[in-house]
XYZ file of N, CA and C in Angstrom:
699
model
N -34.556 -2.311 -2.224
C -33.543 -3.160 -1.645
C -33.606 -4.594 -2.115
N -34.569 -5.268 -3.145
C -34.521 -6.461 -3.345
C -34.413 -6.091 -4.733
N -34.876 -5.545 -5.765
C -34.528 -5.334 -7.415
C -32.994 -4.464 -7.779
N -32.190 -5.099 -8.526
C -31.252 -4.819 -8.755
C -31.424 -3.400 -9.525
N -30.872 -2.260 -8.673
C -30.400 -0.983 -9.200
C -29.902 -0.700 -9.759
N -28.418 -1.502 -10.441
C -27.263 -0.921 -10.714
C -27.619 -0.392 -11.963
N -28.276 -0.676 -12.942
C -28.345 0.031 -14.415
C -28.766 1.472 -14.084
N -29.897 1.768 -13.723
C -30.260 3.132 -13.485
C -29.274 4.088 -12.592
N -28.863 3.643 -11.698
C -27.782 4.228 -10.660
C -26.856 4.779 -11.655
N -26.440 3.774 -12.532
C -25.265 4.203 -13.954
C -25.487 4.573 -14.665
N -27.071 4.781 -15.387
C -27.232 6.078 -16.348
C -27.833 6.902 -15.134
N -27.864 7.636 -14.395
C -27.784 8.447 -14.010
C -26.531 9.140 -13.999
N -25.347 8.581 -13.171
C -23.954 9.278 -12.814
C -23.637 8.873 -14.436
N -23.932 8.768 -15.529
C -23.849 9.165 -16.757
C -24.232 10.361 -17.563
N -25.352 10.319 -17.040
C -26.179 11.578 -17.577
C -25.545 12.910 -16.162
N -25.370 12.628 -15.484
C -24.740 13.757 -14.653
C -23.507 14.021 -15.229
N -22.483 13.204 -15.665
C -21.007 13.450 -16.133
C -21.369 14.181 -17.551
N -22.028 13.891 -17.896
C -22.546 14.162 -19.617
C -22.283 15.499 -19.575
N -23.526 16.057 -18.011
C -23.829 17.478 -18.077
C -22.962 18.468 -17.634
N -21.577 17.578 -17.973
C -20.384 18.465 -16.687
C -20.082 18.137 -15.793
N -21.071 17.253 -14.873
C -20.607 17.189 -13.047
C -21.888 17.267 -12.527
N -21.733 17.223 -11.278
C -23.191 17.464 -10.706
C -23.595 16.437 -9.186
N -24.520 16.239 -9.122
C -24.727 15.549 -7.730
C -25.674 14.671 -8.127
N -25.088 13.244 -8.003
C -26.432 12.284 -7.938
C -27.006 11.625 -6.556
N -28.091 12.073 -6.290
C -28.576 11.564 -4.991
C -29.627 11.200 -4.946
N -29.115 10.201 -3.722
C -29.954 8.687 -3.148
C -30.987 9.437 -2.419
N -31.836 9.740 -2.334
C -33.232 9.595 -1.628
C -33.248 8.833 -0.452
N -34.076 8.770 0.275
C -34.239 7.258 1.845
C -34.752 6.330 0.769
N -33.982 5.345 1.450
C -34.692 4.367 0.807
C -33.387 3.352 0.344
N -33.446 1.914 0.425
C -32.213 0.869 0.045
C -32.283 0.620 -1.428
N -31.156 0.786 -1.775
C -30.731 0.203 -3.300
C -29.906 -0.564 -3.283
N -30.214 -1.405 -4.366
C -29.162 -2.928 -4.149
C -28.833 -2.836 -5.717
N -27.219 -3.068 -5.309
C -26.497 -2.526 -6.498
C -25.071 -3.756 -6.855
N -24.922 -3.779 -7.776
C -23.512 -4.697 -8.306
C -22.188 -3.168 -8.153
N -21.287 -3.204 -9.078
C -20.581 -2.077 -9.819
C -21.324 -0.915 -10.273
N -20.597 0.346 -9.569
C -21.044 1.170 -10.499
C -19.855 2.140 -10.502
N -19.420 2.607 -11.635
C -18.515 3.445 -12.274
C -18.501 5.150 -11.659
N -17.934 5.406 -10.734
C -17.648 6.907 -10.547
C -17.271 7.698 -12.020
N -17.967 8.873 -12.065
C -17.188 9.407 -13.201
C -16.424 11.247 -12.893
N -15.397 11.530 -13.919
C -15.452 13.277 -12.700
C -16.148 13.780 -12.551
N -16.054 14.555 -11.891
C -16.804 15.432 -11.394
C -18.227 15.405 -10.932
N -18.162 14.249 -10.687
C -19.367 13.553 -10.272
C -19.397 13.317 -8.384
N -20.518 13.548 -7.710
C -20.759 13.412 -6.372
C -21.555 12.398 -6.017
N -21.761 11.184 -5.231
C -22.767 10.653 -5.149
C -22.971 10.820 -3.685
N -24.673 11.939 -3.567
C -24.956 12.502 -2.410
C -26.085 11.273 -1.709
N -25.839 10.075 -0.453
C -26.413 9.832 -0.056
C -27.352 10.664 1.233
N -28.770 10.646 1.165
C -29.263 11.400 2.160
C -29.623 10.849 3.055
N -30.074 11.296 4.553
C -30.121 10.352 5.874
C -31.768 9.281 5.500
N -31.204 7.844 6.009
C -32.121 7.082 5.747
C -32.009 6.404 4.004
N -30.719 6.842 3.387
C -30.640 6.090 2.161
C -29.365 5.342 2.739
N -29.344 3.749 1.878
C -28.944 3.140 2.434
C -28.148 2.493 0.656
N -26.904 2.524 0.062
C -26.654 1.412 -0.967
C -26.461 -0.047 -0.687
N -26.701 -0.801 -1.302
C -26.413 -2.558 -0.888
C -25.719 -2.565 -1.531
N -24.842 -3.701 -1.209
C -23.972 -4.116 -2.207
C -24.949 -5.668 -2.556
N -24.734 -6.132 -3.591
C -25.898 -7.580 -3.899
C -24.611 -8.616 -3.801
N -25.127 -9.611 -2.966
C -24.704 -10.863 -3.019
C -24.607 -11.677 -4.133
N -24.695 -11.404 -5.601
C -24.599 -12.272 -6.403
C -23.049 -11.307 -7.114
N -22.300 -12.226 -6.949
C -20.510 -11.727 -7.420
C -20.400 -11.208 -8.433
N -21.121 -12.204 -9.625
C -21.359 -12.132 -11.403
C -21.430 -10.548 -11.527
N -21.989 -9.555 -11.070
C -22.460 -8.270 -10.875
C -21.222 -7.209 -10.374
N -19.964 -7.765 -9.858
C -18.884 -6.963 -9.681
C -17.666 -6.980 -10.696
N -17.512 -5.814 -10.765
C -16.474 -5.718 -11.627
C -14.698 -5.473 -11.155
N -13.829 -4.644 -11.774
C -12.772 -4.962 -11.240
C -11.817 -3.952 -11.913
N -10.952 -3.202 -11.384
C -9.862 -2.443 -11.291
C -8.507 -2.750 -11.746
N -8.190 -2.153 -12.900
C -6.904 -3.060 -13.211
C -5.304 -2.585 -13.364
N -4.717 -2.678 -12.382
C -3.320 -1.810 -11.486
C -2.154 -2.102 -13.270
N -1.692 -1.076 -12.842
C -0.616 -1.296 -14.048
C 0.004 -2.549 -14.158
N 0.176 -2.468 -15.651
C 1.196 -3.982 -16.113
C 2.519 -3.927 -15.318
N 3.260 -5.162 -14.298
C 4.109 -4.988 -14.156
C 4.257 -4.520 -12.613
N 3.163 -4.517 -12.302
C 3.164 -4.214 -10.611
C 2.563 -5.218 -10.014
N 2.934 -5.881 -8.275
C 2.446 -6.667 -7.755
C 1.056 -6.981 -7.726
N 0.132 -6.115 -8.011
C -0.844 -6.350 -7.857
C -1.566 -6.509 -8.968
N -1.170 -6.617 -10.093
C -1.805 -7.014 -11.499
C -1.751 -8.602 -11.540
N -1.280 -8.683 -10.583
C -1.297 -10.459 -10.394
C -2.455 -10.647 -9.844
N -3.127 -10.286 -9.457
C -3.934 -10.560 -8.419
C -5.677 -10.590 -8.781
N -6.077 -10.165 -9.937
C -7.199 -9.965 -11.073
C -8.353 -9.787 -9.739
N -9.394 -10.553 -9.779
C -10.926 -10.291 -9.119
C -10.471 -9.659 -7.208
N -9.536 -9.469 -6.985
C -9.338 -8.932 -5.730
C -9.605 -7.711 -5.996
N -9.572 -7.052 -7.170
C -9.938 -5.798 -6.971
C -11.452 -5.032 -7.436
N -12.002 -6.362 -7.557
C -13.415 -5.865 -7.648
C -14.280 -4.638 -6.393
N -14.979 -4.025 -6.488
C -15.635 -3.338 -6.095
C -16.675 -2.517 -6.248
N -17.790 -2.299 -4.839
C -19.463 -1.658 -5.221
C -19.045 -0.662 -6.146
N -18.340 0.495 -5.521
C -18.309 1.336 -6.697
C -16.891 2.232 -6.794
N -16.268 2.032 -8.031
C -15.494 2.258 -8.550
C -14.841 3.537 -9.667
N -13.838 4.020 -9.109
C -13.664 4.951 -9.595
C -12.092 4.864 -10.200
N -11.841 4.650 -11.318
C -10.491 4.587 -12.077
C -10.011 6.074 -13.106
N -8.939 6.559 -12.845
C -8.582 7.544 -13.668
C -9.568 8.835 -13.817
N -10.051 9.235 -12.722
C -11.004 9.725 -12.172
C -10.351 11.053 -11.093
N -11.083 12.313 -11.679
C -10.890 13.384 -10.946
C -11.815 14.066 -10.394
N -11.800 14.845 -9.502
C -12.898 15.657 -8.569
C -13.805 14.890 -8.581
N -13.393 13.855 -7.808
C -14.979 12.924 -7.387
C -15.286 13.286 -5.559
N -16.768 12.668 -5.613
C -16.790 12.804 -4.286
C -18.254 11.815 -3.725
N -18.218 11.285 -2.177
C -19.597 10.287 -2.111
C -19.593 10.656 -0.408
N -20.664 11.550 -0.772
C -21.150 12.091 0.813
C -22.270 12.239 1.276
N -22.292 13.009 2.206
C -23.591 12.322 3.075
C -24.098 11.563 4.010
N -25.149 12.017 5.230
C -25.246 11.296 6.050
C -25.907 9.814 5.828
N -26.001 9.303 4.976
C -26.521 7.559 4.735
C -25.488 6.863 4.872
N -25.858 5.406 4.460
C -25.366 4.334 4.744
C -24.377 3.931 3.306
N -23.312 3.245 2.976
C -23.131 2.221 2.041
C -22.670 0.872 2.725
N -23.758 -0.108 2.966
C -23.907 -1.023 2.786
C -23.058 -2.734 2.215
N -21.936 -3.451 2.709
C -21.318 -4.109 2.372
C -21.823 -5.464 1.654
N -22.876 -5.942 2.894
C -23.586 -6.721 2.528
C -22.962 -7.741 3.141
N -21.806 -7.632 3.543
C -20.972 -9.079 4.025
C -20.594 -10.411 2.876
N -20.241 -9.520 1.935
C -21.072 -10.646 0.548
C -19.836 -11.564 0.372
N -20.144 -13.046 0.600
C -19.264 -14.420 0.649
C -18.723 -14.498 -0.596
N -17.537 -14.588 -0.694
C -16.371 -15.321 -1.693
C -15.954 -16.413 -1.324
N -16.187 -17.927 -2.010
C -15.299 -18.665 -1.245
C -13.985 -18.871 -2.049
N -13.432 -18.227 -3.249
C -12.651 -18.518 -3.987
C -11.711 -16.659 -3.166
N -12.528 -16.010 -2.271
C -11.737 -14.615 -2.278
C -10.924 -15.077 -1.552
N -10.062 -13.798 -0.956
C -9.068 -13.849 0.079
C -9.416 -14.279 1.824
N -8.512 -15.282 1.949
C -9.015 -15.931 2.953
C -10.124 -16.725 2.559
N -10.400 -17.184 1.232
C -11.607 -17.863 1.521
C -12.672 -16.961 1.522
N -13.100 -16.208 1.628
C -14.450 -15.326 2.411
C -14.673 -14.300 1.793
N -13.709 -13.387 1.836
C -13.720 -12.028 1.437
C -14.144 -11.653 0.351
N -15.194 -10.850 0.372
C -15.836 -10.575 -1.341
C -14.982 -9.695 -2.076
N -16.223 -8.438 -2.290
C -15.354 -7.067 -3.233
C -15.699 -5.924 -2.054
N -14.192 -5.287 -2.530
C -14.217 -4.164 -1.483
C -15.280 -3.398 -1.465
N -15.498 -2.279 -0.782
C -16.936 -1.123 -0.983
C -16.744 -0.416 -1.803
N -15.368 0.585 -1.559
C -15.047 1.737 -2.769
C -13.478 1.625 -2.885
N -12.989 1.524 -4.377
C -11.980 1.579 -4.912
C -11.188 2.389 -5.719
N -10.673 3.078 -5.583
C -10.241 4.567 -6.001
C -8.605 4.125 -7.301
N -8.741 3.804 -8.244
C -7.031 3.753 -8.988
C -6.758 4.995 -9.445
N -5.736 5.392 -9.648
C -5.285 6.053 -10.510
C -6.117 7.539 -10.863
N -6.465 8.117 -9.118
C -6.966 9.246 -9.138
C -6.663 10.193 -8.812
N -7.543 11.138 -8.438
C -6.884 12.517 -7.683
C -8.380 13.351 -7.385
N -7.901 14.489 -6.029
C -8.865 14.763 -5.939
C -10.270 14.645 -5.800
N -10.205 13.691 -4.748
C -11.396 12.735 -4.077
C -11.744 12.994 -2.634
N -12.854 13.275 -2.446
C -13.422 13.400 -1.479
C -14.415 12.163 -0.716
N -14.400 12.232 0.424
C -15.408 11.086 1.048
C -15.798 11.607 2.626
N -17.413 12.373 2.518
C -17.398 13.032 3.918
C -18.953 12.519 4.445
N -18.404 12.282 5.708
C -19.634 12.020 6.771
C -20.649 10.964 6.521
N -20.429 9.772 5.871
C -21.100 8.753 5.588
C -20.768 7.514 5.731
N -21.464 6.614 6.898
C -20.712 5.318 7.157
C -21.131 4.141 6.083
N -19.916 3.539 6.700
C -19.534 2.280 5.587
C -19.813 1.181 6.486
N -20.851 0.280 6.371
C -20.979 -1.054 7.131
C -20.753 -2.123 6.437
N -20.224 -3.488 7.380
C -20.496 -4.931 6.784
C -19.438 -4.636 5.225
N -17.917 -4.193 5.179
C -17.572 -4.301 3.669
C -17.208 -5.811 3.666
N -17.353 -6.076 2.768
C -17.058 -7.524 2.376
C -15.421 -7.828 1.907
N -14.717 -6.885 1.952
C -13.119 -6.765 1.951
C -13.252 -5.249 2.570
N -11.960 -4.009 1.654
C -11.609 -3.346 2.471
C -12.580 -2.206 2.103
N -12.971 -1.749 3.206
C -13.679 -0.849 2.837
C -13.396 0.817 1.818
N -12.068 0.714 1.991
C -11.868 2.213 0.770
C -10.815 2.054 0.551
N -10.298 1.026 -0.380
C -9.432 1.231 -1.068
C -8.690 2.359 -2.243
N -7.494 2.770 -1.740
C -6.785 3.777 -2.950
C -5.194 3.012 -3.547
N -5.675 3.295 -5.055
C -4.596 2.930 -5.416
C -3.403 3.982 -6.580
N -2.590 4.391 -5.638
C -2.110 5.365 -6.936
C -2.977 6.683 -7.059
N -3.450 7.348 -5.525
C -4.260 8.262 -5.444
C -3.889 9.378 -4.977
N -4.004 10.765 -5.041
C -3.667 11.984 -4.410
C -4.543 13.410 -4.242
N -4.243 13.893 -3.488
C -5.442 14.950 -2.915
C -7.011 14.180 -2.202
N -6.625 13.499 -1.585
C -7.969 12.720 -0.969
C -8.391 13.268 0.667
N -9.521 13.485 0.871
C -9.620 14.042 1.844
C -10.854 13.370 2.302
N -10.725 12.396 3.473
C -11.633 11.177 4.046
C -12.120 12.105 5.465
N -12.806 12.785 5.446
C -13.375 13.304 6.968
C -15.024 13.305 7.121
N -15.213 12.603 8.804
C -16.092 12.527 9.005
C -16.790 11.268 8.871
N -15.728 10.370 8.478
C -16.612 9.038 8.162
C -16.585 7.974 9.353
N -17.728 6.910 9.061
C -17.407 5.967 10.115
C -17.226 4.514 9.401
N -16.767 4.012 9.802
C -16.463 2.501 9.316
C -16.675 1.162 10.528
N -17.835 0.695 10.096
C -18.316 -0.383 11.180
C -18.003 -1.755 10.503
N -17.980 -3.033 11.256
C -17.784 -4.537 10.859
C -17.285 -4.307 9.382
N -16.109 -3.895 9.044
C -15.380 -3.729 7.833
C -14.086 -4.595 8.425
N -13.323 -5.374 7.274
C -11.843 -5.365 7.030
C -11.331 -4.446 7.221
N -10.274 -4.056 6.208
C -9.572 -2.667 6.570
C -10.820 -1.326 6.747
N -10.515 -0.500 7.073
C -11.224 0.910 7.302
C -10.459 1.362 5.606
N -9.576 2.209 5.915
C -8.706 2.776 4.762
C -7.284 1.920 4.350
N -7.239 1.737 3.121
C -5.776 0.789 2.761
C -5.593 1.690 1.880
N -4.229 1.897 1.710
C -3.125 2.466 0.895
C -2.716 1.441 -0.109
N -2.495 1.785 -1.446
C -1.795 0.763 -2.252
C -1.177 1.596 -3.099
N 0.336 2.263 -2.968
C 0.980 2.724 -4.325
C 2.312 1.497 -4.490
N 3.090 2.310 -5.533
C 3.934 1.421 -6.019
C 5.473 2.518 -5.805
N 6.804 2.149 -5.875
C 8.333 2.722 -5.997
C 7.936 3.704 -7.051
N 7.885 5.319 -6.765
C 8.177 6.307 -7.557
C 6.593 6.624 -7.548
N 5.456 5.730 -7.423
C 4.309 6.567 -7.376
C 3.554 5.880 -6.197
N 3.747 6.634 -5.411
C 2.915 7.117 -4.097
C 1.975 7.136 -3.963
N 0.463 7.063 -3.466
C -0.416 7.413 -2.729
C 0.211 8.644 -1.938
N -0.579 10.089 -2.445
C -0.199 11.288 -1.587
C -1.030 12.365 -1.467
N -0.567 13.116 -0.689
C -1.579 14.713 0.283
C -2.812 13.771 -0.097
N -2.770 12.725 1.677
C -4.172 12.233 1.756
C -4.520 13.071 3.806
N -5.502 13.317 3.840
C -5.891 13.910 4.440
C -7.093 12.442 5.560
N -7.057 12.220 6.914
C -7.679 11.258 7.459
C -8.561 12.091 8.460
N -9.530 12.450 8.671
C -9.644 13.370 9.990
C -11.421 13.294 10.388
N -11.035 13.259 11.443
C -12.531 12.899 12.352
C -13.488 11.883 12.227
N -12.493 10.591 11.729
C -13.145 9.461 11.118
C -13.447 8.851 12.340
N -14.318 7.189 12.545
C -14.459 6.842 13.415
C -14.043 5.071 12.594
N -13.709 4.278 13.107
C -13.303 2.675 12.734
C -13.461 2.090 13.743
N -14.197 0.655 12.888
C -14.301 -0.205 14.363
C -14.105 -1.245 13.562
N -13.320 -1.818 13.087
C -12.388 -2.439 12.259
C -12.111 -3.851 12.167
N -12.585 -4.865 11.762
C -11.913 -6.793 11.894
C -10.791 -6.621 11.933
N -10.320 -5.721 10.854
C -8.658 -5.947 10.360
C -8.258 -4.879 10.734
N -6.660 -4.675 10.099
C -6.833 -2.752 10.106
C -7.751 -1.788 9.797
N -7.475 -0.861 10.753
C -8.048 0.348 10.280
C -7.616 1.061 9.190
N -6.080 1.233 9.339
C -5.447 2.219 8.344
C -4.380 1.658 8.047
N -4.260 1.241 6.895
C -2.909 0.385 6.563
C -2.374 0.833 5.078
N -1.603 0.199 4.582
C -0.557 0.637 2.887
C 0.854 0.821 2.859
N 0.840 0.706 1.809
C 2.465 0.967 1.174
C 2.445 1.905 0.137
N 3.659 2.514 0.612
C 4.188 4.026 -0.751
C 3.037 4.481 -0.459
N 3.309 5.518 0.957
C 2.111 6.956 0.514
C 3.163 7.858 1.076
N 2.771 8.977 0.863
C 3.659 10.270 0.893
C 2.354 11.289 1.565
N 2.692 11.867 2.367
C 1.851 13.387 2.705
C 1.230 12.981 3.364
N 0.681 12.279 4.248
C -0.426 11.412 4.992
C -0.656 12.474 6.496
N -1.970 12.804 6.599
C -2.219 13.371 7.873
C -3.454 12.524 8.689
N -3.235 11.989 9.601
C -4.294 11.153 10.167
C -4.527 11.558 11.358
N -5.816 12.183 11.695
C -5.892 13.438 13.007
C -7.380 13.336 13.154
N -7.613 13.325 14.805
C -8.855 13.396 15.478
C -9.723 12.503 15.100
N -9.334 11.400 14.909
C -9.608 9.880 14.613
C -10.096 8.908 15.955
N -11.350 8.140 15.629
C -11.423 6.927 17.069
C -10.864 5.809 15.948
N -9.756 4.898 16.748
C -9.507 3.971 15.827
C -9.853 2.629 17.111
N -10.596 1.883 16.264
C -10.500 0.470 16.896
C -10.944 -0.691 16.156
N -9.703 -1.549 16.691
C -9.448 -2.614 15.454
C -9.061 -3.779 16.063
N -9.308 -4.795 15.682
C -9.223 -6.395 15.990
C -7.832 -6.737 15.720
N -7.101 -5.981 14.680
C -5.953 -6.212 14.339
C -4.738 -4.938 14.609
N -4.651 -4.134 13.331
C -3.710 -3.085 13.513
C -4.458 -1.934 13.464
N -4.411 -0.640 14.452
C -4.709 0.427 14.568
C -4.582 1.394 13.157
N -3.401 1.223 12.973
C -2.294 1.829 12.005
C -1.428 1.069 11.818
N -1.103 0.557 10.448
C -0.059 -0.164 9.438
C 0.684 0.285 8.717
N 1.978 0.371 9.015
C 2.694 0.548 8.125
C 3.658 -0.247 7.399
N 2.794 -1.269 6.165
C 3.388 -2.339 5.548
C 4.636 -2.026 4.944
N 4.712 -0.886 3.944
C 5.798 -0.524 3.525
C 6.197 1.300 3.141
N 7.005 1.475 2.727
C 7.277 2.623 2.964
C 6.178 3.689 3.185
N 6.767 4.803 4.198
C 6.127 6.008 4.083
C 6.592 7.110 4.413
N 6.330 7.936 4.015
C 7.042 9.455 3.932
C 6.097 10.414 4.197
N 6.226 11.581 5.539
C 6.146 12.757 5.743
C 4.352 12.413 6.225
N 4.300 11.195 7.109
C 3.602 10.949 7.511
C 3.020 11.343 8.994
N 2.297 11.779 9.217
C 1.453 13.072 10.692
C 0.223 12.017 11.450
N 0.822 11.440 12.571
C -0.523 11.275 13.030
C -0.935 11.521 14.476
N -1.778 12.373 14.557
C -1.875 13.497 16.089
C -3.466 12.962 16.586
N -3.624 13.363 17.729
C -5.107 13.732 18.599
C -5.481 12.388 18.674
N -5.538 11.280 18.293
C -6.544 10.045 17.844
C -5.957 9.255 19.117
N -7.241 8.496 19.354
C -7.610 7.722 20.631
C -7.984 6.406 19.944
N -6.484 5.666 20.015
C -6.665 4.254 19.828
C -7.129 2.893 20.987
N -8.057 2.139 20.656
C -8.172 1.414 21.646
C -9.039 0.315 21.135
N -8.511 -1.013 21.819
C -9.138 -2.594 21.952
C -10.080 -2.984 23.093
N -11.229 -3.521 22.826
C -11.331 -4.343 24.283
C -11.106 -5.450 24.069
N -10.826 -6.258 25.638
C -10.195 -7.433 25.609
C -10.526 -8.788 25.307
């Protein structure tokens, strides 16, 4: 938890993609990490009592880059994040451990404050994320952008910004995302975005400082059943 991980963490889920796919897993024990690159078919299995950091030194995050020509290509180091997965299929990061935000200070981020998100998904498909909480993200905690077939169950999300944010664009959607038996306890939203399509959000605790559920801009064929929203005062 104090020597920077990230090189080994990344030839590992290298040498796992190499071999086809496979499972790279965290052991107990804290790793303190900058960026690290999801690749397909790749799993990153945290086990109970492993914990990822995200490291407080920024220089170490990298960044996601949304098509030419869309609102958010304006926007460059906002989309930095711990670990990142772009153009990326059958991924997945499960397990009962921790990933770790770190709370890590931007004073040039959003709002002033806000670092790099935890996990950032562009231009994927077929992503999984089960039973492993997300603490302290330093922006949103699981960002998708331009993502489909995602299936988020079982997770918890503590002292995070958003829980889950949506980001597609007119004609490409965020879609068949699947939300179920998550738990949020949220600064900001829990569940927020624009342009998603297929959305099922079920048997959910949502609680949030801000919005439960957001719906910034469009959405379509959107389901949300069983979930017990609630503030205290």
């Amino acid at each position: 938890g104090k020597t920077l991980d990230t090189a080994a963490i990344q030839k590992a889920i290298e040498a796992c993609a190499a071999a086809g796919g496979g499972q790279v897993r965290f052991p107990p024990g804290a790793y303190l990490s900058g960026t690290v690159y999801l690749r397909s078919k790749v799993t990153l299995y945290l086990d109970a009592g492993a914990t990822l950091i995200g490291t407080a030194d920024l220089a170490q995050y990298r960044q996601f880059s949304p098509p030419a020509g869309t609102f958010e290509a304006r926007l460059g180091a906002w989309h930095r994040a711990l670990i990142l997965g772009e153009s990326v299929e059958e991924v997945a990061i499960a397990g009962p451990g921790r990933i770790d935000g770190n709370k890590v200070f931007d004073p040039r981020g959003e709002e002033r404050m806000r670092g790099p998100h935890t996990i950032l998904m562009g231009l994927s498909s077929g992503i999984t994320l089960r039973d492993f909480t997300v603490e302290d993200s330093a922006n949103y905690a699981v960002m998708l952008m331009e993502c489909s077939r995602v299936d988020v169950a079982g997770v918890t999300f503590t002292g995070c910004w958003d829980g889950v944010h949506f980001r597609g664009w007119p004609d490409r959607p965020c879609r068949d995302v699947r939300i179920t038996g998550c738990r949020f306890f949220t600064g900001d939203d829990s569940i927020a975005g624009r342009y998603w399509e297929n959305v099922l959000i079920a048997g959910c605790v949502i609680n949030s400082s801000c919005n439960g559920i957001r719906v910034i801009g469009p959405a379509a064929h959107l389901v949300i059943h069983d979930c017990l929203l609630w503030t205290l005062p």
